[in-house]
Amino acid sequence: MGKARLLLALSLVVVLLLVETTAPHGQAHAIDCGASCSYRCSKSGRPKMCLRACNTCCQRCGCVPPGTSGNEDVCPCYANMTTKNGKHKCP
């Protein structure tokens, strides 16, 4: 009975280690949404609205396309997010 418990405990440890090493942990690095969106919206005619939308998109997608406009192919989630009216949400 003692060997069976030991074997069960070791098996459990091995399974937990395998799960821990193979489970995805999100992105390789966290993005600073505030700084990324500040730059993204720096040339916007409506900076407060741009920042609000950009921060929402960044938090949901975990990325912001480089530059002040365009380049949305770099972050498909950001590019495909729409408002309830079907317009692009992210600046």
CSV table of C-alpha atoms in Angstrom, one decimal:
chain,number,residue,atom,x,y,z
A,1,MET,CA,0.0,0.0,0.0
A,2,GLY,CA,2.9,2.4,0.8
A,3,LYS,CA,4.5,1.9,-2.6
A,4,ALA,CA,1.2,2.6,-4.4
A,5,ARG,CA,0.8,5.9,-2.6
A,6,LEU,CA,4.4,6.9,-3.4
A,7,LEU,CA,3.9,6.0,-7.0
A,8,LEU,CA,0.6,8.0,-7.1
A,9,ALA,CA,2.3,11.0,-5.5
A,10,LEU,CA,5.2,10.9,-7.9
A,11,SER,CA,2.9,10.5,-10.9
A,12,LEU,CA,0.9,13.5,-9.7
A,13,VAL,CA,4.1,15.6,-9.4
A,14,VAL,CA,5.2,14.6,-12.9
A,15,VAL,CA,1.8,15.5,-14.4
A,16,LEU,CA,1.8,18.9,-12.6
A,17,LEU,CA,5.3,19.7,-13.9
A,18,LEU,CA,4.3,18.7,-17.4
A,19,VAL,CA,1.2,20.9,-17.3
A,20,GLU,CA,3.2,23.8,-15.9
A,21,THR,CA,5.9,23.7,-18.5
A,22,THR,CA,3.6,23.2,-21.5
A,23,ALA,CA,0.7,25.6,-20.6
A,24,PRO,CA,0.7,28.9,-22.4
A,25,HIS,CA,1.4,31.9,-20.2
A,26,GLY,CA,-0.1,34.6,-22.4
A,27,GLN,CA,2.3,36.9,-24.3
A,28,ALA,CA,6.0,36.6,-24.1
A,29,HIS,CA,6.1,40.2,-22.8
A,30,ALA,CA,3.5,42.5,-21.4
A,31,ILE,CA,2.7,45.7,-23.4
A,32,ASP,CA,2.6,49.1,-21.9
A,33,CYS,CA,-0.8,50.2,-23.3
A,34,GLY,CA,-0.5,53.7,-21.9
A,35,ALA,CA,2.7,54.5,-23.7
A,36,SER,CA,1.8,52.6,-26.9
A,37,CYS,CA,-1.6,54.4,-27.1
A,38,SER,CA,-0.1,57.8,-26.3
A,39,TYR,CA,2.2,57.4,-29.3
A,40,ARG,CA,-0.5,55.9,-31.5
A,41,CYS,CA,-2.9,58.8,-30.7
A,42,SER,CA,-0.2,61.6,-30.7
A,43,LYS,CA,-1.4,63.0,-34.1
A,44,SER,CA,-5.1,62.4,-33.6
A,45,GLY,CA,-7.5,65.3,-33.9
A,46,ARG,CA,-9.5,63.9,-31.0
A,47,PRO,CA,-6.8,62.6,-28.6
A,48,LYS,CA,-9.0,61.8,-25.6
A,49,MET,CA,-11.4,59.7,-27.7
A,50,CYS,CA,-8.5,58.1,-29.5
A,51,LEU,CA,-6.8,57.2,-26.2
A,52,ARG,CA,-9.9,55.7,-24.7
A,53,ALA,CA,-10.6,53.5,-27.7
A,54,CYS,CA,-6.9,52.5,-28.1
A,55,ASN,CA,-6.6,51.6,-24.4
A,56,THR,CA,-9.7,49.4,-24.6
A,57,CYS,CA,-8.4,47.7,-27.7
A,58,CYS,CA,-4.9,47.2,-26.3
A,59,GLN,CA,-6.3,45.7,-23.1
A,60,ARG,CA,-8.4,43.2,-25.0
A,61,CYS,CA,-5.9,42.4,-27.7
A,62,GLY,CA,-2.6,42.8,-25.9
A,63,CYS,CA,-1.1,44.7,-28.8
A,64,VAL,CA,-1.1,48.1,-30.6
A,65,PRO,CA,0.1,48.5,-34.2
A,66,PRO,CA,3.2,50.5,-34.6
A,67,GLY,CA,3.1,54.1,-35.8
A,68,THR,CA,0.4,56.7,-35.6
A,69,SER,CA,-1.9,55.1,-38.1
A,70,GLY,CA,-2.2,52.0,-40.3
A,71,ASN,CA,0.0,48.9,-39.8
A,72,GLU,CA,-3.1,47.1,-38.5
A,73,ASP,CA,-1.9,43.8,-40.2
A,74,VAL,CA,0.6,43.5,-37.3
A,75,CYS,CA,-2.3,43.1,-34.8
A,76,PRO,CA,-5.3,41.4,-36.4
A,77,CYS,CA,-7.4,41.5,-33.2
A,78,TYR,CA,-6.9,45.2,-33.1
A,79,ALA,CA,-7.8,45.6,-36.7
A,80,ASN,CA,-10.9,43.4,-36.6
A,81,MET,CA,-12.6,44.9,-33.5
A,82,THR,CA,-15.7,46.8,-34.3
A,83,THR,CA,-18.3,49.0,-32.6
A,84,LYS,CA,-21.9,47.9,-32.3
A,85,ASN,CA,-22.5,49.9,-35.5
A,86,GLY,CA,-19.9,47.8,-37.4
A,87,LYS,CA,-17.3,50.6,-37.6
A,88,HIS,CA,-13.6,50.1,-36.7
A,89,LYS,CA,-13.3,50.5,-33.0
A,90,CYS,CA,-9.5,50.8,-32.7
A,91,PRO,CA,-7.7,53.9,-34.0
